[in-house]
């Protein structure tokens, strides 16, 4: 039986944080053991918010290093840069001519982003169409992403159906795989951790910075001896991703009984996170020194991804009445 195919992407829009890691990077890299995996750096999507050449270039390179440091095996997965494959933009245009305005007008992420002050460009509005193109080109069985991307996957399925109904069955409908059990990881202010909220804990923060970020987590003002609510505490919630189940239930009891201060809880969180993240940090430093190695991986990924994408785009061009593209 051939392996099933996994596809996912991440925007090159800033420094990777614990929310990205727990919600997407770590579960996705784990799944690459079982699936034929295609992962990419979404630099076309990043253009919706990043307009400085140097920043974009740096983000792309850093993200490549981050994924490799987190355990992505380039021998086993295809890893490439979205803008290297022209077919993404081409299919996005084709799908945009089928996408009903109303479908995109209902997208939460667009509304959230303009509410946060991001300029409402046409690209930002059609972001989900490009994401649908990314997915459909590779006909994946699953698309692992964090919970906040669920609506985008639904839009991709809708557009696949619309295309199939108009031009014939080309796209299988991809299933999402959302790390429901992890849900949305809170940031230092208790809201969803996000680059755009300034509430992140960077995944590769140096030890002292990590400590500072954790010590800055906002809590209520209950005194040490008072009972506390573990289910409404960012520190406790973050601890649950790093502690064993016995350690979690012990900590839960201490919260409920009182006698643990938020300062102590923060120290527990810092120690357990630092233990898990310091080897990644060291590995990252080594990988970052070797620019040629990173370029070679992305170049190899480009060749492999291009073969798959070009095959799909030929089928698409034929079905809609375009000429055959010469290789
Ligand atoms: P950000 O909101 O910081 O800009 P991105 O939109 O670049 O993050 O998200 C990259 C990936 O990380 C996506 O798959 C997204 O679902 C996941 N992700 C981002 N923030 C969180 C979070 N707080 N909790 C869980 N997953 C998250
Ligand atoms: N929108 C995704 C995010 O913000 C990134 C992304 C772009 C993506 N294209 C994709 C994810 C295709 C999965 C599949 O994280």
mmCIF file of C-alpha atoms and ligand atoms in Angstrom:
data_model
loop_
_atom_site.group_PDB
_atom_site.id
_atom_site.type_symbol
_atom_site.label_atom_id
_atom_site.label_comp_id
_atom_site.label_asym_id
_atom_site.label_seq_id
_atom_site.Cartn_x
_atom_site.Cartn_y
_atom_site.Cartn_z
ATOM 1 C CA UNK A 1 0.000 0.000 0.000
ATOM 2 C CA UNK A 2 1.488 3.385 -0.901
ATOM 3 C CA UNK A 3 1.751 5.850 1.938
ATOM 4 C CA UNK A 4 -0.960 8.473 2.266
ATOM 5 C CA UNK A 5 0.093 12.027 1.502
ATOM 6 C CA UNK A 6 0.339 14.899 3.959
ATOM 7 C CA UNK A 7 0.666 18.552 3.003
ATOM 8 C CA UNK A 8 1.096 21.631 5.140
ATOM 9 C CA UNK A 9 2.585 25.093 5.014
ATOM 10 C CA UNK A 10 3.549 27.850 7.383
ATOM 11 C CA UNK A 11 3.793 31.554 6.651
ATOM 12 C CA UNK A 12 7.178 33.221 6.675
ATOM 13 C CA UNK A 13 5.836 36.158 8.593
ATOM 14 C CA UNK A 14 7.922 36.339 11.749
ATOM 15 C CA UNK A 15 9.599 34.523 14.595
ATOM 16 C CA UNK A 16 8.217 31.076 15.345
ATOM 17 C CA UNK A 17 6.570 30.760 18.761
ATOM 18 C CA UNK A 18 5.394 28.043 21.125
ATOM 19 C CA UNK A 19 1.839 28.290 19.695
ATOM 20 C CA UNK A 20 3.154 27.480 16.203
ATOM 21 C CA UNK A 21 5.269 24.684 17.618
ATOM 22 C CA UNK A 22 2.605 22.970 19.699
ATOM 23 C CA UNK A 23 -0.274 23.687 17.306
ATOM 24 C CA UNK A 24 1.406 22.853 14.029
ATOM 25 C CA UNK A 25 5.159 22.178 13.799
ATOM 26 C CA UNK A 26 5.561 19.402 16.350
ATOM 27 C CA UNK A 27 2.413 17.394 15.453
ATOM 28 C CA UNK A 28 3.130 17.780 11.731
ATOM 29 C CA UNK A 29 6.733 16.639 12.004
ATOM 30 C CA UNK A 30 5.563 13.662 14.046
ATOM 31 C CA UNK A 31 3.121 12.725 11.257
ATOM 32 C CA UNK A 32 5.848 12.866 8.607
ATOM 33 C CA UNK A 33 6.988 9.461 9.922
ATOM 34 C CA UNK A 34 3.786 7.865 8.646
ATOM 35 C CA UNK A 35 2.963 9.923 5.555
ATOM 36 C CA UNK A 36 4.552 10.907 2.302
ATOM 37 C CA UNK A 37 5.045 14.505 3.386
ATOM 38 C CA UNK A 38 5.141 17.780 1.535
ATOM 39 C CA UNK A 39 5.856 20.881 3.606
ATOM 40 C CA UNK A 40 6.449 24.381 2.413
ATOM 41 C CA UNK A 41 7.302 27.885 3.524
ATOM 42 C CA UNK A 42 4.394 30.075 2.487
ATOM 43 C CA UNK A 43 6.264 33.149 1.280
ATOM 44 C CA UNK A 44 3.531 34.138 -1.201
ATOM 45 C CA UNK A 45 1.164 34.302 1.756
ATOM 46 C CA UNK A 46 3.731 36.231 3.772
ATOM 47 C CA UNK A 47 3.563 38.989 1.137
ATOM 48 C CA UNK A 48 0.159 39.914 2.555
ATOM 49 C CA UNK A 49 1.976 41.379 5.555
ATOM 50 C CA UNK A 50 5.721 41.593 4.823
ATOM 51 C CA UNK A 51 6.837 44.129 2.249
ATOM 52 C CA UNK A 52 10.547 44.443 2.963
ATOM 53 C CA UNK A 53 12.862 42.322 0.847
ATOM 54 C CA UNK A 54 15.436 41.683 3.608
ATOM 55 C CA UNK A 55 12.778 40.783 6.144
ATOM 56 C CA UNK A 56 11.118 38.317 3.824
ATOM 57 C CA UNK A 57 14.432 36.696 2.902
ATOM 58 C CA UNK A 58 15.432 36.429 6.544
ATOM 59 C CA UNK A 59 12.058 34.982 7.569
ATOM 60 C CA UNK A 60 12.212 32.300 4.893
ATOM 61 C CA UNK A 61 15.720 31.220 5.873
ATOM 62 C CA UNK A 62 14.923 31.251 9.580
ATOM 63 C CA UNK A 63 11.809 29.179 9.098
ATOM 64 C CA UNK A 64 13.743 26.605 7.089
ATOM 65 C CA UNK A 65 16.288 26.360 9.913
ATOM 66 C CA UNK A 66 13.504 26.176 12.518
ATOM 67 C CA UNK A 67 11.836 23.218 10.822
ATOM 68 C CA UNK A 68 15.103 21.358 10.442
ATOM 69 C CA UNK A 69 15.975 22.029 14.095
ATOM 70 C CA UNK A 70 12.562 20.714 15.143
ATOM 71 C CA UNK A 71 13.337 17.410 13.455
ATOM 72 C CA UNK A 72 12.093 17.666 9.885
ATOM 73 C CA UNK A 73 14.043 15.067 7.909
ATOM 74 C CA UNK A 74 14.694 16.434 4.408
ATOM 75 C CA UNK A 75 15.555 12.920 3.202
ATOM 76 C CA UNK A 76 12.066 11.754 3.989
ATOM 77 C CA UNK A 77 9.956 14.851 3.295
ATOM 78 C CA UNK A 78 9.684 17.312 0.447
ATOM 79 C CA UNK A 79 10.453 20.768 1.843
ATOM 80 C CA UNK A 80 10.297 23.816 -0.410
ATOM 81 C CA UNK A 81 9.528 27.492 -0.792
ATOM 82 C CA UNK A 82 6.046 28.223 -2.149
ATOM 83 C CA UNK A 83 7.179 31.025 -4.483
ATOM 84 C CA UNK A 84 9.539 28.590 -6.239
ATOM 85 C CA UNK A 85 6.589 26.786 -7.797
ATOM 86 C CA UNK A 86 4.693 28.938 -10.244
ATOM 87 C CA UNK A 87 1.671 26.620 -10.317
ATOM 88 C CA UNK A 88 0.509 27.900 -6.891
ATOM 89 C CA UNK A 89 -0.187 31.382 -8.222
ATOM 90 C CA UNK A 90 -1.599 29.998 -11.458
ATOM 91 C CA UNK A 91 -4.114 27.735 -9.753
ATOM 92 C CA UNK A 92 -4.990 30.494 -7.280
ATOM 93 C CA UNK A 93 -6.090 32.666 -10.190
ATOM 94 C CA UNK A 94 -8.133 29.853 -11.732
ATOM 95 C CA UNK A 95 -9.853 29.160 -8.403
ATOM 96 C CA UNK A 96 -10.465 32.850 -7.788
ATOM 97 C CA UNK A 97 -12.581 32.874 -10.927
ATOM 98 C CA UNK A 98 -14.793 30.237 -9.326
ATOM 99 C CA UNK A 99 -14.770 31.512 -5.754
ATOM 100 C CA UNK A 100 -17.990 33.253 -4.721
ATOM 101 C CA UNK A 101 -17.346 36.627 -3.051
ATOM 102 C CA UNK A 102 -19.697 35.634 -0.223
ATOM 103 C CA UNK A 103 -17.547 32.617 0.661
ATOM 104 C CA UNK A 104 -14.515 34.812 1.224
ATOM 105 C CA UNK A 105 -16.485 37.588 2.884
ATOM 106 C CA UNK A 106 -17.378 35.113 5.621
ATOM 107 C CA UNK A 107 -13.723 34.295 6.388
ATOM 108 C CA UNK A 108 -12.964 35.108 10.037
ATOM 109 C CA UNK A 109 -9.267 35.383 9.502
ATOM 110 C CA UNK A 110 -9.630 38.267 7.021
ATOM 111 C CA UNK A 111 -11.869 40.153 9.442
ATOM 112 C CA UNK A 112 -9.533 39.473 12.362
ATOM 113 C CA UNK A 113 -6.532 40.666 10.415
ATOM 114 C CA UNK A 114 -8.082 43.948 9.304
ATOM 115 C CA UNK A 115 -9.308 44.510 12.842
ATOM 116 C CA UNK A 116 -5.685 44.181 13.936
ATOM 117 C CA UNK A 117 -4.722 46.943 11.522
ATOM 118 C CA UNK A 118 -3.336 44.930 8.605
ATOM 119 C CA UNK A 119 -3.985 46.742 5.346
ATOM 120 C CA UNK A 120 -7.035 45.214 3.610
ATOM 121 C CA UNK A 121 -5.465 44.408 0.224
ATOM 122 C CA UNK A 122 -6.974 42.180 -2.449
ATOM 123 C CA UNK A 123 -4.242 39.639 -1.640
ATOM 124 C CA UNK A 124 -5.283 39.527 1.998
ATOM 125 C CA UNK A 125 -8.884 39.008 0.950
ATOM 126 C CA UNK A 126 -8.057 36.179 -1.458
ATOM 127 C CA UNK A 127 -5.563 34.572 0.948
ATOM 128 C CA UNK A 128 -7.813 31.489 1.387
ATOM 129 C CA UNK A 129 -7.941 30.981 -2.400
ATOM 130 C CA UNK A 130 -4.154 30.796 -2.584
ATOM 131 C CA UNK A 131 -4.202 28.418 0.357
ATOM 132 C CA UNK A 132 -6.759 26.235 -1.477
ATOM 133 C CA UNK A 133 -4.444 26.206 -4.508
ATOM 134 C CA UNK A 134 -1.485 25.162 -2.312
ATOM 135 C CA UNK A 135 -3.464 22.243 -1.046
ATOM 136 C CA UNK A 136 -5.272 21.047 -4.152
ATOM 137 C CA UNK A 137 -2.171 21.026 -6.360
ATOM 138 C CA UNK A 138 -0.700 18.175 -4.336
ATOM 139 C CA UNK A 139 -3.922 16.162 -3.817
ATOM 140 C CA UNK A 140 -3.080 15.395 -0.183
ATOM 141 C CA UNK A 141 -5.020 13.003 2.025
ATOM 142 C CA UNK A 142 -4.522 15.165 5.097
ATOM 143 C CA UNK A 143 -3.600 18.745 5.871
ATOM 144 C CA UNK A 144 -2.471 19.149 9.479
ATOM 145 C CA UNK A 145 -2.889 22.695 10.813
ATOM 146 C CA UNK A 146 -3.815 24.455 14.027
ATOM 147 C CA UNK A 147 -7.465 24.990 14.927
ATOM 148 C CA UNK A 148 -7.482 28.590 13.682
ATOM 149 C CA UNK A 149 -6.992 27.344 10.094
ATOM 150 C CA UNK A 150 -10.119 25.169 10.081
ATOM 151 C CA UNK A 151 -12.239 27.591 8.092
ATOM 152 C CA UNK A 152 -9.531 27.929 5.456
ATOM 153 C CA UNK A 153 -9.599 24.179 4.950
ATOM 154 C CA UNK A 154 -13.361 24.256 4.577
ATOM 155 C CA UNK A 155 -12.968 26.924 1.906
ATOM 156 C CA UNK A 156 -10.429 24.704 0.112
ATOM 157 C CA UNK A 157 -12.907 21.835 0.122
ATOM 158 C CA UNK A 158 -15.679 24.116 -1.177
ATOM 159 C CA UNK A 159 -13.468 25.343 -3.997
ATOM 160 C CA UNK A 160 -12.427 21.779 -4.889
ATOM 161 C CA UNK A 161 -16.090 20.835 -5.181
ATOM 162 C CA UNK A 162 -16.845 23.902 -7.238
ATOM 163 C CA UNK A 163 -13.986 23.099 -9.609
ATOM 164 C CA UNK A 164 -14.915 19.418 -9.889
ATOM 165 C CA UNK A 165 -18.550 20.330 -10.553
ATOM 166 C CA UNK A 166 -17.545 22.806 -13.262
ATOM 167 C CA UNK A 167 -14.703 21.018 -15.051
ATOM 168 C CA UNK A 168 -14.767 17.382 -13.950
ATOM 169 C CA UNK A 169 -13.381 15.423 -11.025
ATOM 170 C CA UNK A 170 -9.760 16.410 -10.627
ATOM 171 C CA UNK A 171 -9.448 17.094 -6.935
ATOM 172 C CA UNK A 172 -10.023 14.585 -4.159
ATOM 173 C CA UNK A 173 -11.455 16.379 -1.117
ATOM 174 C CA UNK A 174 -8.673 16.733 1.470
ATOM 175 C CA UNK A 175 -9.385 15.953 5.100
ATOM 176 C CA UNK A 176 -8.047 18.297 7.690
ATOM 177 C CA UNK A 177 -6.298 17.090 10.747
ATOM 178 C CA UNK A 178 -6.569 19.672 13.406
ATOM 179 C CA UNK A 179 -4.839 19.202 16.699
ATOM 180 C CA UNK A 180 -8.168 19.550 18.523
ATOM 181 C CA UNK A 181 -6.821 18.118 21.712
ATOM 182 C CA UNK A 182 -4.270 20.937 21.797
ATOM 183 C CA UNK A 183 -6.698 23.641 20.737
ATOM 184 C CA UNK A 184 -5.491 27.174 20.797
ATOM 185 C CA UNK A 185 -2.316 27.801 22.787
ATOM 186 C CA UNK A 186 -2.588 30.912 24.968
ATOM 187 C CA UNK A 187 -0.011 33.696 24.911
ATOM 188 C CA UNK A 188 1.491 35.586 27.842
ATOM 189 C CA UNK A 189 -1.663 37.716 28.115
ATOM 190 C CA UNK A 190 -4.065 34.757 28.016
ATOM 191 C CA UNK A 191 -5.354 35.476 24.476
ATOM 192 C CA UNK A 192 -4.425 33.199 21.520
ATOM 193 C CA UNK A 193 -0.645 33.302 21.186
ATOM 194 C CA UNK A 194 0.023 35.138 17.936
ATOM 195 C CA UNK A 195 2.798 37.163 16.331
ATOM 196 C CA UNK A 196 0.315 39.930 15.741
ATOM 197 C CA UNK A 197 -0.674 40.241 19.411
ATOM 198 C CA UNK A 198 2.824 40.742 20.824
ATOM 199 C CA UNK A 199 2.137 37.998 23.387
ATOM 200 C CA UNK A 200 4.385 35.225 22.151
ATOM 201 C CA UNK A 201 6.988 33.010 23.737
ATOM 202 C CA UNK A 202 9.533 32.520 20.925
ATOM 203 C CA UNK A 203 10.372 28.855 20.413
ATOM 204 C CA UNK A 204 14.097 29.478 20.206
ATOM 205 C CA UNK A 205 14.399 32.205 22.832
ATOM 206 C CA UNK A 206 17.688 32.043 24.737
ATOM 207 C CA UNK A 207 17.373 30.794 28.302
ATOM 208 C CA UNK A 208 17.285 34.252 29.914
ATOM 209 C CA UNK A 209 14.724 35.570 27.424
ATOM 210 C CA UNK A 210 12.594 32.484 27.874
ATOM 211 C CA UNK A 211 12.636 33.042 31.619
ATOM 212 C CA UNK A 212 11.718 36.701 31.204
ATOM 213 C CA UNK A 213 8.784 35.873 28.933
ATOM 214 C CA UNK A 214 7.469 33.219 31.295
ATOM 215 C CA UNK A 215 7.841 35.474 34.323
ATOM 216 C CA UNK A 216 5.815 38.072 32.412
ATOM 217 C CA UNK A 217 2.742 35.839 31.995
ATOM 218 C CA UNK A 218 -0.293 37.712 33.258
ATOM 219 C CA UNK A 219 -2.153 36.134 36.203
ATOM 220 C CA UNK A 220 -4.833 37.175 38.675
ATOM 221 C CA UNK A 221 -3.728 38.457 42.055
ATOM 222 C CA UNK A 222 -4.563 35.466 44.278
ATOM 223 C CA UNK A 223 -2.111 35.027 47.153
ATOM 224 C CA UNK A 224 0.071 31.928 47.585
ATOM 225 C CA UNK A 225 -2.201 30.204 50.102
ATOM 226 C CA UNK A 226 -5.443 30.786 48.165
ATOM 227 C CA UNK A 227 -6.914 27.995 45.983
ATOM 228 C CA UNK A 228 -6.491 28.665 42.256
ATOM 229 C CA UNK A 229 -8.318 27.657 39.112
ATOM 230 C CA UNK A 230 -6.044 25.506 36.930
ATOM 231 C CA UNK A 231 -8.566 25.624 34.070
ATOM 232 C CA UNK A 232 -8.293 29.383 33.807
ATOM 233 C CA UNK A 233 -4.569 29.795 34.137
ATOM 234 C CA UNK A 234 -2.186 30.282 31.219
ATOM 235 C CA UNK A 235 0.781 28.958 33.227
ATOM 236 C CA UNK A 236 -1.042 25.746 34.091
ATOM 237 C CA UNK A 237 -2.282 25.304 30.551
ATOM 238 C CA UNK A 238 1.208 25.700 29.117
ATOM 239 C CA UNK A 239 2.565 23.287 31.740
ATOM 240 C CA UNK A 240 0.165 20.574 30.507
ATOM 241 C CA UNK A 241 2.046 20.399 27.189
ATOM 242 C CA UNK A 242 5.381 19.716 28.822
ATOM 243 C CA UNK A 243 4.729 17.754 32.037
ATOM 244 C CA UNK A 244 3.890 14.047 32.382
ATOM 245 C CA UNK A 245 0.294 13.155 33.271
ATOM 246 C CA UNK A 246 1.250 12.396 36.902
ATOM 247 C CA UNK A 247 3.034 15.714 37.220
ATOM 248 C CA UNK A 248 0.006 17.493 35.776
ATOM 249 C CA UNK A 249 -2.392 15.931 38.246
ATOM 250 C CA UNK A 250 -0.075 16.763 41.152
ATOM 251 C CA UNK A 251 0.133 20.366 39.991
ATOM 252 C CA UNK A 252 -3.644 20.489 39.493
ATOM 253 C CA UNK A 253 -4.155 19.369 43.097
ATOM 254 C CA UNK A 254 -1.755 21.967 44.387
ATOM 255 C CA UNK A 255 -3.673 24.647 42.461
ATOM 256 C CA UNK A 256 -7.027 23.483 43.827
ATOM 257 C CA UNK A 257 -5.792 23.214 47.414
ATOM 258 C CA UNK A 258 -3.847 26.472 47.458
ATOM 259 C CA UNK A 259 -0.281 26.762 48.694
ATOM 260 C CA UNK A 260 1.345 27.293 45.319
ATOM 261 C CA UNK A 261 2.060 30.831 44.159
ATOM 262 C CA UNK A 262 2.092 31.901 40.529
ATOM 263 C CA UNK A 263 5.826 32.631 40.889
ATOM 264 C CA UNK A 264 6.511 28.981 41.747
ATOM 265 C CA UNK A 265 4.231 27.786 38.933
ATOM 266 C CA UNK A 266 6.186 29.976 36.515
ATOM 267 C CA UNK A 267 9.459 28.487 37.709
ATOM 268 C CA UNK A 268 8.100 24.972 37.132
ATOM 269 C CA UNK A 269 7.009 25.985 33.628
ATOM 270 C CA UNK A 270 10.348 27.603 32.840
ATOM 271 C CA UNK A 271 12.327 24.572 33.961
ATOM 272 C CA UNK A 272 10.315 22.045 32.056
ATOM 273 C CA UNK A 273 10.194 24.165 28.895
ATOM 274 C CA UNK A 274 13.862 24.961 29.007
ATOM 275 C CA UNK A 275 14.726 21.272 29.379
ATOM 276 C CA UNK A 276 12.684 20.395 26.315
ATOM 277 C CA UNK A 277 13.750 23.370 24.189
ATOM 278 C CA UNK A 278 17.461 23.754 24.932
ATOM 279 C CA UNK A 279 18.524 20.798 22.721
ATOM 280 C CA UNK A 280 16.460 22.253 19.856
ATOM 281 C CA UNK A 281 18.110 25.623 20.421
ATOM 282 C CA UNK A 282 21.595 24.083 20.200
ATOM 283 C CA UNK A 283 20.711 22.073 17.106
ATOM 284 C CA UNK A 284 19.313 25.199 15.494
ATOM 285 C CA UNK A 285 22.571 27.099 15.989
ATOM 286 C CA UNK A 286 24.546 24.400 14.182
ATOM 287 C CA UNK A 287 22.130 24.209 11.238
ATOM 288 C CA UNK A 288 21.994 28.002 10.883
ATOM 289 C CA UNK A 289 25.735 28.104 10.197
ATOM 290 C CA UNK A 290 25.399 26.106 7.006
ATOM 291 C CA UNK A 291 23.674 28.237 4.382
ATOM 292 C CA UNK A 292 24.636 25.932 1.546
ATOM 293 C CA UNK A 293 23.014 22.967 3.221
ATOM 294 C CA UNK A 294 19.741 24.910 3.586
ATOM 295 C CA UNK A 295 19.829 26.108 -0.028
ATOM 296 C CA UNK A 296 20.455 22.564 -1.238
ATOM 297 C CA UNK A 297 17.479 21.210 0.709
ATOM 298 C CA UNK A 298 15.130 23.863 -0.636
ATOM 299 C CA UNK A 299 16.432 23.346 -4.174
ATOM 300 C CA UNK A 300 15.899 19.609 -3.951
ATOM 301 C CA UNK A 301 12.416 20.192 -2.519
ATOM 302 C CA UNK A 302 11.636 22.540 -5.393
ATOM 303 C CA UNK A 303 12.496 19.876 -7.977
ATOM 304 C CA UNK A 304 10.387 17.236 -6.287
ATOM 305 C CA UNK A 305 7.416 19.492 -5.566
ATOM 306 C CA UNK A 306 7.516 20.837 -9.099
ATOM 307 C CA UNK A 307 7.094 17.356 -10.581
ATOM 308 C CA UNK A 308 3.909 16.794 -8.607
ATOM 309 C CA UNK A 309 2.502 20.289 -9.099
ATOM 310 C CA UNK A 310 3.198 20.327 -12.845
ATOM 311 C CA UNK A 311 1.354 17.039 -13.269
ATOM 312 C CA UNK A 312 -1.765 18.434 -11.600
ATOM 313 C CA UNK A 313 -1.570 21.749 -13.412
ATOM 314 C CA UNK A 314 -1.432 19.920 -16.774
ATOM 315 C CA UNK A 315 -4.653 18.099 -15.924
ATOM 316 C CA UNK A 316 -6.211 21.393 -14.869
ATOM 317 C CA UNK A 317 -5.103 23.290 -17.968
ATOM 318 C CA UNK A 318 -6.491 20.549 -20.173
ATOM 319 C CA UNK A 319 -9.828 20.467 -18.364
ATOM 320 C CA UNK A 320 -10.381 24.224 -18.560
ATOM 321 C CA UNK A 321 -9.320 24.636 -22.207
ATOM 322 C CA UNK A 322 -5.805 26.091 -21.908
ATOM 323 C CA UNK A 323 -2.902 24.966 -24.094
ATOM 324 C CA UNK A 324 -0.474 22.285 -23.032
ATOM 325 C CA UNK A 325 2.541 23.861 -21.302
ATOM 326 C CA UNK A 326 5.872 22.770 -22.759
ATOM 327 C CA UNK A 327 8.298 21.728 -20.034
HETATM 328 P P1 LIG B 1 0.415 33.655 14.020
HETATM 329 O O1 LIG B 1 -1.005 33.705 14.517
HETATM 330 O O2 LIG B 1 1.368 33.821 15.131
HETATM 331 O O3 LIG B 1 0.667 34.642 12.896
HETATM 332 P P2 LIG B 1 0.477 31.671 11.956
HETATM 333 O O4 LIG B 1 -0.823 32.167 11.420
HETATM 334 O O5 LIG B 1 1.711 31.921 11.164
HETATM 335 O O6 LIG B 1 0.653 32.215 13.442
HETATM 336 O O7 LIG B 1 0.333 30.123 12.226
HETATM 337 C C1 LIG B 1 1.207 29.086 11.797
HETATM 338 C C2 LIG B 1 0.660 27.747 12.259
HETATM 339 O O8 LIG B 1 0.682 27.683 13.695
HETATM 340 C C3 LIG B 1 -0.793 27.491 11.847
HETATM 341 O O9 LIG B 1 -0.962 26.118 11.483
HETATM 342 C C4 LIG B 1 -1.581 27.831 13.070
HETATM 343 O O10 LIG B 1 -2.770 27.092 13.138
HETATM 344 C C5 LIG B 1 -0.623 27.439 14.199
HETATM 345 N N1 LIG B 1 -0.829 28.328 15.348
HETATM 346 C C6 LIG B 1 -0.531 29.649 15.423
HETATM 347 N N2 LIG B 1 -0.837 30.155 16.635
HETATM 348 C C7 LIG B 1 -1.355 29.126 17.345
HETATM 349 C C8 LIG B 1 -1.858 29.007 18.677
HETATM 350 N N3 LIG B 1 -1.860 30.031 19.515
HETATM 351 N N4 LIG B 1 -2.334 27.809 19.058
HETATM 352 C C9 LIG B 1 -2.307 26.754 18.217
HETATM 353 N N5 LIG B 1 -1.836 26.790 16.959
HETATM 354 C C10 LIG B 1 -1.362 27.954 16.518
HETATM 355 N N1 LIG B 2 -2.496 29.863 6.312
HETATM 356 C C1 LIG B 2 -1.548 29.012 6.960
HETATM 357 C C2 LIG B 2 -1.121 29.691 8.278
HETATM 358 O O1 LIG B 2 -1.365 30.838 8.527
HETATM 359 C C3 LIG B 2 -0.335 28.740 6.126
HETATM 360 C C4 LIG B 2 -0.653 28.000 4.873
HETATM 361 C C5 LIG B 2 -0.589 28.508 3.600
HETATM 362 C C6 LIG B 2 -1.071 26.652 4.749
HETATM 363 N N2 LIG B 2 -0.949 27.554 2.695
HETATM 364 C C7 LIG B 2 -1.247 26.413 3.358
HETATM 365 C C8 LIG B 2 -1.312 25.625 5.669
HETATM 366 C C9 LIG B 2 -1.657 25.166 2.886
HETATM 367 C C10 LIG B 2 -1.720 24.387 5.191
HETATM 368 C C11 LIG B 2 -1.891 24.162 3.803
HETATM 369 O O2 LIG B 2 -0.483 29.064 9.048
#
